[in-house]
Amino acid sequence: MPPSSTSRVALVGLGFGAEFIPLYQAHPQAELTALCQRTPERLNALGDAFGIDKRYTDFQDLLQDPDVDAVHINTPIPDHAEQSIAALEAGKHVACTVPMATSVKDCERIVALTEETGLQYMMMETVVYSREFLYMKSLAEEGALGRIQYIQASHQQDMDGWPDYWPGLPPMHYATHCVGPCLALPNLDAVSVSCLGSGRIREELEKNYGSPFAVESAQIAMSDGETSARIVRSLFDTARQYRESIDVYGSLQSVEWPLIEGEPLILHTAKKPESEIPKKVSCPDYANRLPEALQRFTTEGVYDLDGNEHLSFTQGAGHGGSHPHLVNEFISALMDGRHPYPNARQSANWTCVGLLAHESAIAGGTKIALPSFTQSSPIVSGN
Ligand SMILES: NC(=O)c1ccc[n+]([C@@H]2O[C@H](COP(=O)([O-])OP(=O)(O)OC[C@H]3O[C@@H](n4cnc5c(N)ncnc54)[C@H](O)[C@@H]3O)[C@@H](O)[C@H]2O)c1
């Protein structure tokens, strides 16, 4: 049989997940063959609106469908691992929204399944495909930053009023938006983590997961034996506008994300008069890395060199224009028969940093090593 020219995908979970429907439909090498979510009303409304006839309310039924090569899972956090494992066992490739799992054991099972079967797994971490991150990564790859000396990242959000699995969730159980960019910038694995909890959330929240902390802040040691990062997370009872941020400090240049959402990045250049060191910069749009049919989906909140915002087409462009890049990375990896980025091991490494950081915080800050199944590069002693 000749190799197929498209990958047949089913989208599972159609809250946030619905944003990806037009992207798979537009991708020249993807076919969106089916939709799946528990309640039929929204399933049918979206199926009708986008002309998708195959609809499932039961995930297990979807997995029996021979016309589906891959599933993209966007269900509640507690379901990610169970559904990813079931899909891999049913012979489907998996893309799954963050985090990969809520236990180290489930991360290990997913990695083992991909290695046993040759199927691909990609955690759909939005930050590492945001235009801000892609800009910082380009600077790093061009050598403009010099040696990367340190990275810090934060993700603060007030999750009061979100669905039932959120209240009281340990902040580090949803840490991949900070961990991912810290490790993806230097392209290293985390080898150990230590974390302190701070403050206290309301008693009615605390009892849900037995997690008392309002804020968790962790130090990550990386596989080159030299680089480290700090991450900060809060989800409840901490006053802060929504913020995802990454600051990278290099020997030649550093980049900091703005303190207020929507303002431009700041580029610091060494060895200049103090007043000339910081400069507000615009992030280029990396739409040219995408198939033409997906390029329009990256545009949202693009800034010119003076920091002025130009808003235009916003459908599917959330999270720094990352969604079309995520879809393109997953589909091209399947079509090219290569690992996507992040692959199963990398996704496990990023997720387990958060899970073990919370364990560390509960234990008062103990340093915990990342398990070997999460390592993709050799570890250099020192960290
Ligand atoms: N930046 C990001 O990466 C980002 C942003 C938003 C949400 N998310 C993630 O996306 C996921 C979904 O978030 P949401 O806000 O849409 O949640 P939601 O609760 O609003 O929607 C969940 C969807 O999953 C469906 N679903 C639930 N259980 C199912 C099952 N067993 N089988 C099939 N479908 C099922 C529901 O019907 C619904 O369509 C969460 O895990 C969240 O962490 C990630």
CSV table of C-alpha atoms and ligand atoms in Angstrom, one decimal:
chain,number,residue,atom,x,y,z
A,1,MET,CA,0.0,0.0,0.0
A,2,PRO,CA,1.4,3.5,-0.8
A,3,PRO,CA,2.2,5.7,2.2
A,4,SER,CA,-0.8,7.8,3.1
A,5,SER,CA,-0.6,11.6,2.3
A,6,THR,CA,-2.6,12.6,5.4
A,7,SER,CA,-2.9,11.7,9.0
A,8,ARG,CA,-6.5,11.0,10.3
A,9,VAL,CA,-7.1,12.8,13.6
A,10,ALA,CA,-9.9,12.7,16.1
A,11,LEU,CA,-10.3,15.6,18.6
A,12,VAL,CA,-11.4,14.6,22.1
A,13,GLY,CA,-12.8,17.2,24.5
A,14,LEU,CA,-14.3,20.2,22.9
A,15,GLY,CA,-14.1,23.1,25.4
A,16,PHE,CA,-10.5,24.4,24.8
A,17,GLY,CA,-10.2,21.6,22.3
A,18,ALA,CA,-12.7,23.1,19.9
A,19,GLU,CA,-10.1,25.8,19.0
A,20,PHE,CA,-8.1,23.2,17.1
A,21,ILE,CA,-11.0,22.1,14.8
A,22,PRO,CA,-10.3,24.7,12.0
A,23,LEU,CA,-6.6,24.1,12.3
A,24,TYR,CA,-6.7,20.4,11.6
A,25,GLN,CA,-9.2,21.1,8.8
A,26,ALA,CA,-6.8,23.6,7.2
A,27,HIS,CA,-3.7,21.6,7.5
A,28,PRO,CA,-2.8,20.0,4.1
A,29,GLN,CA,-1.6,16.8,5.6
A,30,ALA,CA,-4.3,16.3,8.2
A,31,GLU,CA,-7.9,15.0,8.0
A,32,LEU,CA,-10.2,15.7,11.0
A,33,THR,CA,-12.2,12.5,10.8
A,34,ALA,CA,-14.1,12.5,14.2
A,35,LEU,CA,-15.0,14.5,17.2
A,36,CYS,CA,-15.6,13.1,20.7
A,37,GLN,CA,-17.0,14.6,23.9
A,38,ARG,CA,-19.3,13.3,26.6
A,39,THR,CA,-22.4,15.5,26.0
A,40,PRO,CA,-24.2,15.3,22.6
A,41,GLU,CA,-25.5,18.9,22.5
A,42,ARG,CA,-22.1,20.6,22.0
A,43,LEU,CA,-20.8,17.7,20.0
A,44,ASN,CA,-23.6,18.0,17.5
A,45,ALA,CA,-23.5,21.8,17.4
A,46,LEU,CA,-19.8,21.7,16.6
A,47,GLY,CA,-20.1,18.7,14.2
A,48,ASP,CA,-22.8,20.5,12.3
A,49,ALA,CA,-20.9,23.8,12.3
A,50,PHE,CA,-17.7,22.3,10.9
A,51,GLY,CA,-19.2,19.5,8.8
A,52,ILE,CA,-17.8,16.6,10.7
A,53,ASP,CA,-20.1,13.6,10.6
A,54,LYS,CA,-18.3,11.1,12.8
A,55,ARG,CA,-19.2,11.9,16.4
A,56,TYR,CA,-18.5,9.9,19.6
A,57,THR,CA,-19.8,10.5,23.2
A,58,ASP,CA,-17.7,7.5,24.4
A,59,PHE,CA,-13.9,7.6,24.1
A,60,GLN,CA,-13.7,3.8,24.1
A,61,ASP,CA,-15.9,3.6,21.0
A,62,LEU,CA,-13.7,6.2,19.3
A,63,LEU,CA,-10.7,4.0,19.9
A,64,GLN,CA,-12.3,1.2,17.9
A,65,ASP,CA,-12.5,3.4,14.8
A,66,PRO,CA,-10.1,2.1,12.2
A,67,ASP,CA,-10.3,5.4,10.3
A,68,VAL,CA,-8.6,7.2,13.2
A,69,ASP,CA,-4.7,7.3,13.2
A,70,ALA,CA,-4.3,9.8,16.0
A,71,VAL,CA,-6.2,11.4,18.9
A,72,HIS,CA,-5.7,14.9,20.2
A,73,ILE,CA,-7.0,14.8,23.9
A,74,ASN,CA,-8.3,18.0,25.6
A,75,THR,CA,-10.3,16.5,28.4
A,76,PRO,CA,-10.0,17.4,32.1
A,77,ILE,CA,-6.6,16.9,33.8
A,78,PRO,CA,-7.4,13.7,35.7
A,79,ASP,CA,-8.3,12.0,32.4
A,80,HIS,CA,-5.2,12.8,30.4
A,81,ALA,CA,-3.1,9.8,31.4
A,82,GLU,CA,-5.8,7.2,31.4
A,83,GLN,CA,-7.0,8.2,27.9
A,84,SER,CA,-3.4,8.6,26.5
A,85,ILE,CA,-2.6,5.1,27.8
A,86,ALA,CA,-5.8,3.6,26.3
A,87,ALA,CA,-5.2,5.3,23.0
A,88,LEU,CA,-1.6,4.1,22.7
A,89,GLU,CA,-2.8,0.6,23.7
A,90,ALA,CA,-5.4,0.8,20.9
A,91,GLY,CA,-2.6,1.7,18.3
A,92,LYS,CA,-3.3,5.4,18.0
A,93,HIS,CA,-0.7,8.2,18.1
A,94,VAL,CA,-1.4,10.7,20.9
A,95,ALA,CA,-1.3,14.5,21.2
A,96,CYS,CA,-2.5,15.6,24.7
A,97,THR,CA,-3.0,18.9,26.3
A,98,VAL,CA,-0.9,19.7,29.4
A,99,PRO,CA,-0.1,18.1,31.8
A,100,MET,CA,0.9,14.6,30.6
A,101,ALA,CA,-0.4,13.0,33.8
A,102,THR,CA,-0.9,13.5,37.6
A,103,SER,CA,1.5,10.8,38.7
A,104,VAL,CA,5.1,9.8,37.8
A,105,LYS,CA,4.0,6.2,37.4
A,106,ASP,CA,1.5,7.2,34.6
A,107,CYS,CA,4.2,9.3,32.8
A,108,GLU,CA,6.5,6.2,32.9
A,109,ARG,CA,3.7,4.0,31.4
A,110,ILE,CA,3.2,6.4,28.5
A,111,VAL,CA,6.9,6.6,27.8
A,112,ALA,CA,7.2,2.8,27.9
A,113,LEU,CA,4.2,2.4,25.5
A,114,THR,CA,5.6,4.8,22.9
A,115,GLU,CA,8.9,2.9,23.1
A,116,GLU,CA,7.3,-0.5,22.8
A,117,THR,CA,5.0,0.4,20.0
A,118,GLY,CA,6.8,3.1,18.0
A,119,LEU,CA,3.7,5.3,18.3
A,120,GLN,CA,4.3,9.0,18.8
A,121,TYR,CA,3.2,11.0,21.9
A,122,MET,CA,3.3,14.8,22.0
A,123,MET,CA,2.3,17.0,25.0
A,124,MET,CA,0.7,20.1,23.4
A,125,GLU,CA,2.6,22.7,25.5
A,126,THR,CA,1.5,26.1,24.2
A,127,VAL,CA,4.3,28.3,25.6
A,128,VAL,CA,7.1,26.6,23.7
A,129,TYR,CA,5.3,27.5,20.4
A,130,SER,CA,4.3,31.0,21.4
A,131,ARG,CA,5.8,33.8,19.3
A,132,GLU,CA,7.6,35.2,22.4
A,133,PHE,CA,9.3,31.9,23.1
A,134,LEU,CA,10.1,31.3,19.4
A,135,TYR,CA,11.8,34.8,19.3
A,136,MET,CA,13.9,34.0,22.4
A,137,LYS,CA,14.8,30.6,21.0
A,138,SER,CA,15.9,32.2,17.7
A,139,LEU,CA,18.1,34.6,19.6
A,140,ALA,CA,19.6,31.7,21.5
A,141,GLU,CA,20.2,29.6,18.4
A,142,GLU,CA,21.8,32.6,16.6
A,143,GLY,CA,24.2,33.0,19.5
A,144,ALA,CA,22.8,36.5,20.2
A,145,LEU,CA,22.3,35.8,23.9
A,146,GLY,CA,25.8,34.4,24.4
A,147,ARG,CA,26.0,31.8,27.1
A,148,ILE,CA,22.7,31.2,28.8
A,149,GLN,CA,23.4,31.8,32.4
A,150,TYR,CA,20.0,31.5,34.0
A,151,ILE,CA,16.3,31.2,33.2
A,152,GLN,CA,13.2,32.0,35.4
A,153,ALA,CA,9.6,31.5,34.5
A,154,SER,CA,6.3,32.2,36.2
A,155,HIS,CA,2.7,31.2,35.7
A,156,GLN,CA,0.1,32.9,37.9
A,157,GLN,CA,-3.6,32.6,37.5
A,158,ASP,CA,-6.6,32.9,39.7
A,159,MET,CA,-8.5,29.7,39.1
A,160,ASP,CA,-11.5,30.4,41.4
A,161,GLY,CA,-14.7,29.3,39.6
A,162,TRP,CA,-13.0,26.8,37.2
A,163,PRO,CA,-14.3,23.2,36.8
A,164,ASP,CA,-14.3,20.8,39.8
A,165,TYR,CA,-10.8,19.3,39.3
A,166,TRP,CA,-9.2,22.8,39.7
A,167,PRO,CA,-10.1,23.9,43.3
A,168,GLY,CA,-7.1,23.3,45.5
A,169,LEU,CA,-4.9,21.7,42.8
A,170,PRO,CA,-1.3,21.9,43.9
A,171,PRO,CA,0.3,24.8,41.9
A,172,MET,CA,3.1,22.6,40.6
A,173,HIS,CA,0.8,19.9,39.3
A,174,TYR,CA,0.1,22.3,36.4
A,175,ALA,CA,3.7,23.7,35.9
A,176,THR,CA,4.5,22.8,32.3
A,177,HIS,CA,3.9,26.4,31.1
A,178,CYS,CA,6.9,27.4,33.2
A,179,VAL,CA,9.0,24.2,33.1
A,180,GLY,CA,8.7,23.6,29.4
A,181,PRO,CA,10.3,26.9,28.2
A,182,CYS,CA,13.1,26.8,30.9
A,183,LEU,CA,14.2,23.4,29.5
A,184,ALA,CA,13.3,24.0,25.8
A,185,LEU,CA,15.4,27.2,25.6
A,186,PRO,CA,18.8,25.5,26.3
A,187,ASN,CA,17.4,22.2,25.0
A,188,LEU,CA,18.3,20.3,28.2
A,189,ASP,CA,16.6,17.9,30.6
A,190,ALA,CA,15.8,18.6,34.2
A,191,VAL,CA,17.8,16.3,36.5
A,192,SER,CA,16.6,17.4,39.9
A,193,VAL,CA,14.2,19.8,41.5
A,194,SER,CA,13.7,21.3,45.0
A,195,CYS,CA,10.7,23.4,45.9
A,196,LEU,CA,9.3,25.5,48.8
A,197,GLY,CA,5.7,26.1,49.4
A,198,SER,CA,4.6,29.5,50.7
A,199,GLY,CA,1.4,31.0,52.1
A,200,ARG,CA,-1.8,29.2,52.6
A,201,ILE,CA,-5.0,28.7,50.6
A,202,ARG,CA,-8.6,28.6,52.1
A,203,GLU,CA,-9.4,25.5,54.1
A,204,GLU,CA,-12.2,24.5,51.8
A,205,LEU,CA,-9.7,24.4,48.9
A,206,GLU,CA,-6.8,22.8,50.9
A,207,LYS,CA,-8.8,19.7,51.7
A,208,ASN,CA,-9.4,18.7,48.1
A,209,TYR,CA,-5.7,17.7,47.3
A,210,GLY,CA,-4.2,18.0,50.8
A,211,SER,CA,-2.1,20.9,49.4
A,212,PRO,CA,-1.9,24.0,51.6
A,213,PHE,CA,0.3,26.3,49.6
A,214,ALA,CA,-0.7,29.5,47.8
A,215,VAL,CA,2.6,29.7,45.9
A,216,GLU,CA,5.2,27.1,45.1
A,217,SER,CA,8.6,28.1,43.9
A,218,ALA,CA,11.1,25.6,42.6
A,219,GLN,CA,14.8,25.4,41.5
A,220,ILE,CA,15.5,23.1,38.6
A,221,ALA,CA,19.0,21.7,37.9
A,222,MET,CA,19.7,20.7,34.3
A,223,SER,CA,21.5,17.9,32.5
A,224,ASP,CA,24.6,20.0,31.4
A,225,GLY,CA,25.6,20.3,35.1
A,226,GLU,CA,25.8,24.1,34.9
A,227,THR,CA,22.5,25.6,34.1
A,228,SER,CA,19.6,26.1,36.5
A,229,ALA,CA,16.2,27.8,36.5
A,230,ARG,CA,13.6,29.0,38.9
A,231,ILE,CA,9.9,28.7,38.5
A,232,VAL,CA,7.0,30.2,40.4
A,233,ARG,CA,3.3,29.1,40.4
A,234,SER,CA,0.1,30.3,42.0
A,235,LEU,CA,-3.5,29.2,41.4
A,236,PHE,CA,-5.6,30.5,44.3
A,237,ASP,CA,-5.7,33.3,46.9
A,238,THR,CA,-2.8,35.3,45.4
A,239,ALA,CA,-3.5,38.6,43.8
A,240,ARG,CA,-2.0,38.8,40.3
A,241,GLN,CA,-3.2,39.5,36.8
A,242,TYR,CA,-2.9,36.3,34.6
A,243,ARG,CA,0.8,36.0,33.7
A,244,GLU,CA,2.9,33.5,31.9
A,245,SER,CA,6.5,34.7,31.7
A,246,ILE,CA,10.0,33.6,30.8
A,247,ASP,CA,13.1,35.6,31.5
A,248,VAL,CA,16.4,34.4,30.0
A,249,TYR,CA,19.7,35.9,31.1
A,250,GLY,CA,22.6,35.5,28.7
A,251,SER,CA,26.2,36.7,28.8
A,252,LEU,CA,25.6,39.1,25.8
A,253,GLN,CA,21.8,39.7,25.8
A,254,SER,CA,18.9,38.9,28.1
A,255,VAL,CA,15.1,38.9,27.4
A,256,GLU,CA,12.4,39.6,30.0
A,257,TRP,CA,8.7,39.2,29.5
A,258,PRO,CA,6.6,42.2,30.5
A,259,LEU,CA,5.0,42.6,34.0
A,260,ILE,CA,1.7,43.4,32.5
A,261,GLU,CA,0.0,41.2,29.9
A,262,GLY,CA,0.1,42.6,26.4
A,263,GLU,CA,3.1,44.9,26.8
A,264,PRO,CA,6.2,44.3,24.7
A,265,LEU,CA,9.2,42.2,25.6
A,266,ILE,CA,12.4,43.9,26.9
A,267,LEU,CA,15.8,43.0,25.4
A,268,HIS,CA,18.8,43.9,27.6
A,269,THR,CA,22.2,44.3,25.8
A,270,ALA,CA,25.5,44.1,27.8
A,271,LYS,CA,28.2,46.7,27.8
A,272,LYS,CA,26.1,49.7,26.9
A,273,PRO,CA,25.5,52.9,28.8
A,274,GLU,CA,22.9,52.0,31.5
A,275,SER,CA,20.0,53.9,29.9
A,276,GLU,CA,20.6,52.1,26.6
A,277,ILE,CA,20.7,48.6,28.0
A,278,PRO,CA,16.9,47.9,27.9
A,279,LYS,CA,14.9,48.2,24.7
A,280,LYS,CA,11.3,47.3,24.1
A,281,VAL,CA,11.1,44.8,21.2
A,282,SER,CA,8.5,43.4,18.9
A,283,CYS,CA,8.3,39.6,18.3
A,284,PRO,CA,8.2,38.7,14.7
A,285,ASP,CA,5.4,36.5,13.6
A,286,TYR,CA,6.7,33.0,12.8
A,287,ALA,CA,3.8,32.2,10.4
A,288,ASN,CA,6.4,31.6,7.6
A,289,ARG,CA,7.3,28.3,9.4
A,290,LEU,CA,3.8,27.0,8.7
A,291,PRO,CA,2.0,25.6,5.7
A,292,GLU,CA,0.4,28.5,3.9
A,293,ALA,CA,-3.2,27.4,4.8
A,294,LEU,CA,-2.3,27.7,8.5
A,295,GLN,CA,-0.4,31.0,8.5
A,296,ARG,CA,-3.4,33.3,9.1
A,297,PHE,CA,-4.1,31.5,12.4
A,298,THR,CA,-1.0,32.9,14.2
A,299,THR,CA,-2.1,36.5,14.1
A,300,GLU,CA,-3.2,38.0,17.4
A,301,GLY,CA,-1.8,40.9,19.4
A,302,VAL,CA,1.2,41.4,17.1
A,303,TYR,CA,3.3,44.4,18.1
A,304,ASP,CA,5.3,46.8,15.9
A,305,LEU,CA,8.7,48.1,16.8
A,306,ASP,CA,7.2,50.9,18.8
A,307,GLY,CA,5.2,48.5,20.9
A,308,ASN,CA,1.9,49.4,19.2
A,309,GLU,CA,-0.6,46.5,19.0
A,310,HIS,CA,-2.1,45.4,15.7
A,311,LEU,CA,-5.1,43.2,16.3
A,312,SER,CA,-6.6,41.2,13.4
A,313,PHE,CA,-7.7,37.6,12.9
A,314,THR,CA,-8.0,35.9,16.3
A,315,GLN,CA,-9.7,32.5,15.6
A,316,GLY,CA,-7.4,29.7,16.8
A,317,ALA,CA,-4.6,32.2,17.6
A,318,GLY,CA,-4.6,31.9,21.4
A,319,HIS,CA,-1.6,31.5,23.6
A,320,GLY,CA,0.9,33.6,21.6
A,321,GLY,CA,-0.2,32.2,18.2
A,322,SER,CA,1.0,28.7,19.3
A,323,HIS,CA,-2.0,26.6,18.3
A,324,PRO,CA,-1.2,26.3,14.5
A,325,HIS,CA,2.4,25.6,15.3
A,326,LEU,CA,1.4,22.8,17.7
A,327,VAL,CA,-0.9,21.2,15.1
A,328,ASN,CA,1.8,21.5,12.4
A,329,GLU,CA,4.5,20.0,14.7
A,330,PHE,CA,2.3,17.0,15.5
A,331,ILE,CA,1.1,16.3,12.0
A,332,SER,CA,4.5,16.8,10.4
A,333,ALA,CA,6.1,14.5,12.9
A,334,LEU,CA,3.6,11.8,12.1
A,335,MET,CA,4.0,12.3,8.3
A,336,ASP,CA,7.8,12.4,8.5
A,337,GLY,CA,8.0,9.4,10.9
A,338,ARG,CA,10.0,11.3,13.5
A,339,HIS,CA,9.5,12.3,17.2
A,340,PRO,CA,7.5,15.4,17.8
A,341,TYR,CA,8.8,18.1,20.1
A,342,PRO,CA,8.2,17.6,23.0
A,343,ASN,CA,8.2,13.8,22.6
A,344,ALA,CA,7.1,11.4,25.3
A,345,ARG,CA,10.3,11.5,27.3
A,346,GLN,CA,10.6,15.3,27.2
A,347,SER,CA,6.9,15.6,28.1
A,348,ALA,CA,7.5,13.3,31.0
A,349,ASN,CA,10.5,15.3,32.1
A,350,TRP,CA,8.6,18.6,32.1
A,351,THR,CA,5.5,17.1,33.8
A,352,CYS,CA,7.5,15.2,36.5
A,353,VAL,CA,9.4,18.3,37.4
A,354,GLY,CA,6.1,19.7,38.6
A,355,LEU,CA,4.9,16.6,40.3
A,356,LEU,CA,8.2,16.1,42.1
A,357,ALA,CA,8.4,19.8,43.0
A,358,HIS,CA,5.1,19.5,44.9
A,359,GLU,CA,6.4,16.4,46.7
A,360,SER,CA,9.5,18.4,47.6
A,361,ALA,CA,7.5,21.3,48.9
A,362,ILE,CA,5.4,18.9,51.1
A,363,ALA,CA,8.7,17.5,52.4
A,364,GLY,CA,10.0,20.9,53.3
A,365,GLY,CA,12.2,21.5,50.2
A,366,THR,CA,14.1,18.2,49.7
A,367,LYS,CA,16.0,17.9,46.5
A,368,ILE,CA,14.5,15.1,44.3
A,369,ALA,CA,16.1,13.5,41.3
A,370,LEU,CA,14.1,13.1,38.1
A,371,PRO,CA,13.7,9.4,37.1
A,372,SER,CA,15.9,8.1,34.3
A,373,PHE,CA,12.9,7.3,32.0
A,374,THR,CA,12.5,11.1,31.7
A,375,GLN,CA,16.0,11.7,30.4
A,376,SER,CA,16.8,12.1,26.8
A,377,SER,CA,20.3,13.6,27.0
A,378,PRO,CA,23.3,12.4,29.0
A,379,ILE,CA,23.6,13.8,32.5
A,380,VAL,CA,26.8,15.7,33.4
A,381,SER,CA,27.7,15.4,37.1
A,382,GLY,CA,27.6,18.7,39.1
A,383,ASN,CA,23.9,19.3,39.5
B,1,LIG,N1,-2.6,26.7,27.4
B,1,LIG,C1,-3.0,25.4,27.5
B,1,LIG,O1,-2.3,24.5,27.2
B,1,LIG,C2,-4.4,25.1,27.9
B,1,LIG,C3,-5.4,26.1,27.9
B,1,LIG,C4,-6.7,25.7,28.3
B,1,LIG,C5,-7.0,24.4,28.7
B,1,LIG,N2,-6.0,23.5,28.7
B,1,LIG,C6,-6.3,22.1,29.1
B,1,LIG,O2,-7.3,21.6,28.3
B,1,LIG,C7,-8.1,20.7,29.1
B,1,LIG,C8,-9.6,21.0,28.9
B,1,LIG,O3,-9.8,22.3,29.4
B,1,LIG,P1,-11.3,23.0,29.2
B,1,LIG,O4,-11.1,24.3,29.9
B,1,LIG,O5,-11.7,22.9,27.8
B,1,LIG,O6,-12.1,22.0,30.2
B,1,LIG,P2,-13.7,21.7,30.1
B,1,LIG,O7,-14.0,21.0,31.4
B,1,LIG,O8,-14.4,23.0,29.8
B,1,LIG,O9,-13.9,20.8,28.8
B,1,LIG,C9,-13.5,19.5,28.9
B,1,LIG,C10,-14.1,18.8,27.6
B,1,LIG,O10,-13.8,17.4,27.7
B,1,LIG,C11,-15.0,16.6,27.5
B,1,LIG,N3,-14.8,15.4,28.2
B,1,LIG,C12,-14.7,15.3,29.6
B,1,LIG,N4,-14.6,13.9,29.9
B,1,LIG,C13,-14.5,13.3,28.7
B,1,LIG,C14,-14.4,11.9,28.4
B,1,LIG,N5,-14.3,11.0,29.3
B,1,LIG,N6,-14.5,11.6,27.1
B,1,LIG,C15,-14.6,12.5,26.1
B,1,LIG,N7,-14.7,13.8,26.4
B,1,LIG,C16,-14.7,14.2,27.7
B,1,LIG,C17,-16.1,17.5,28.0
B,1,LIG,O11,-17.3,17.0,27.4
B,1,LIG,C18,-15.6,18.9,27.5
B,1,LIG,O12,-15.9,19.0,26.1
B,1,LIG,C19,-7.6,20.8,30.5
B,1,LIG,O13,-6.9,19.7,30.8
B,1,LIG,C20,-6.8,22.0,30.5
B,1,LIG,O14,-5.7,21.8,31.4
B,1,LIG,C21,-4.8,23.8,28.3
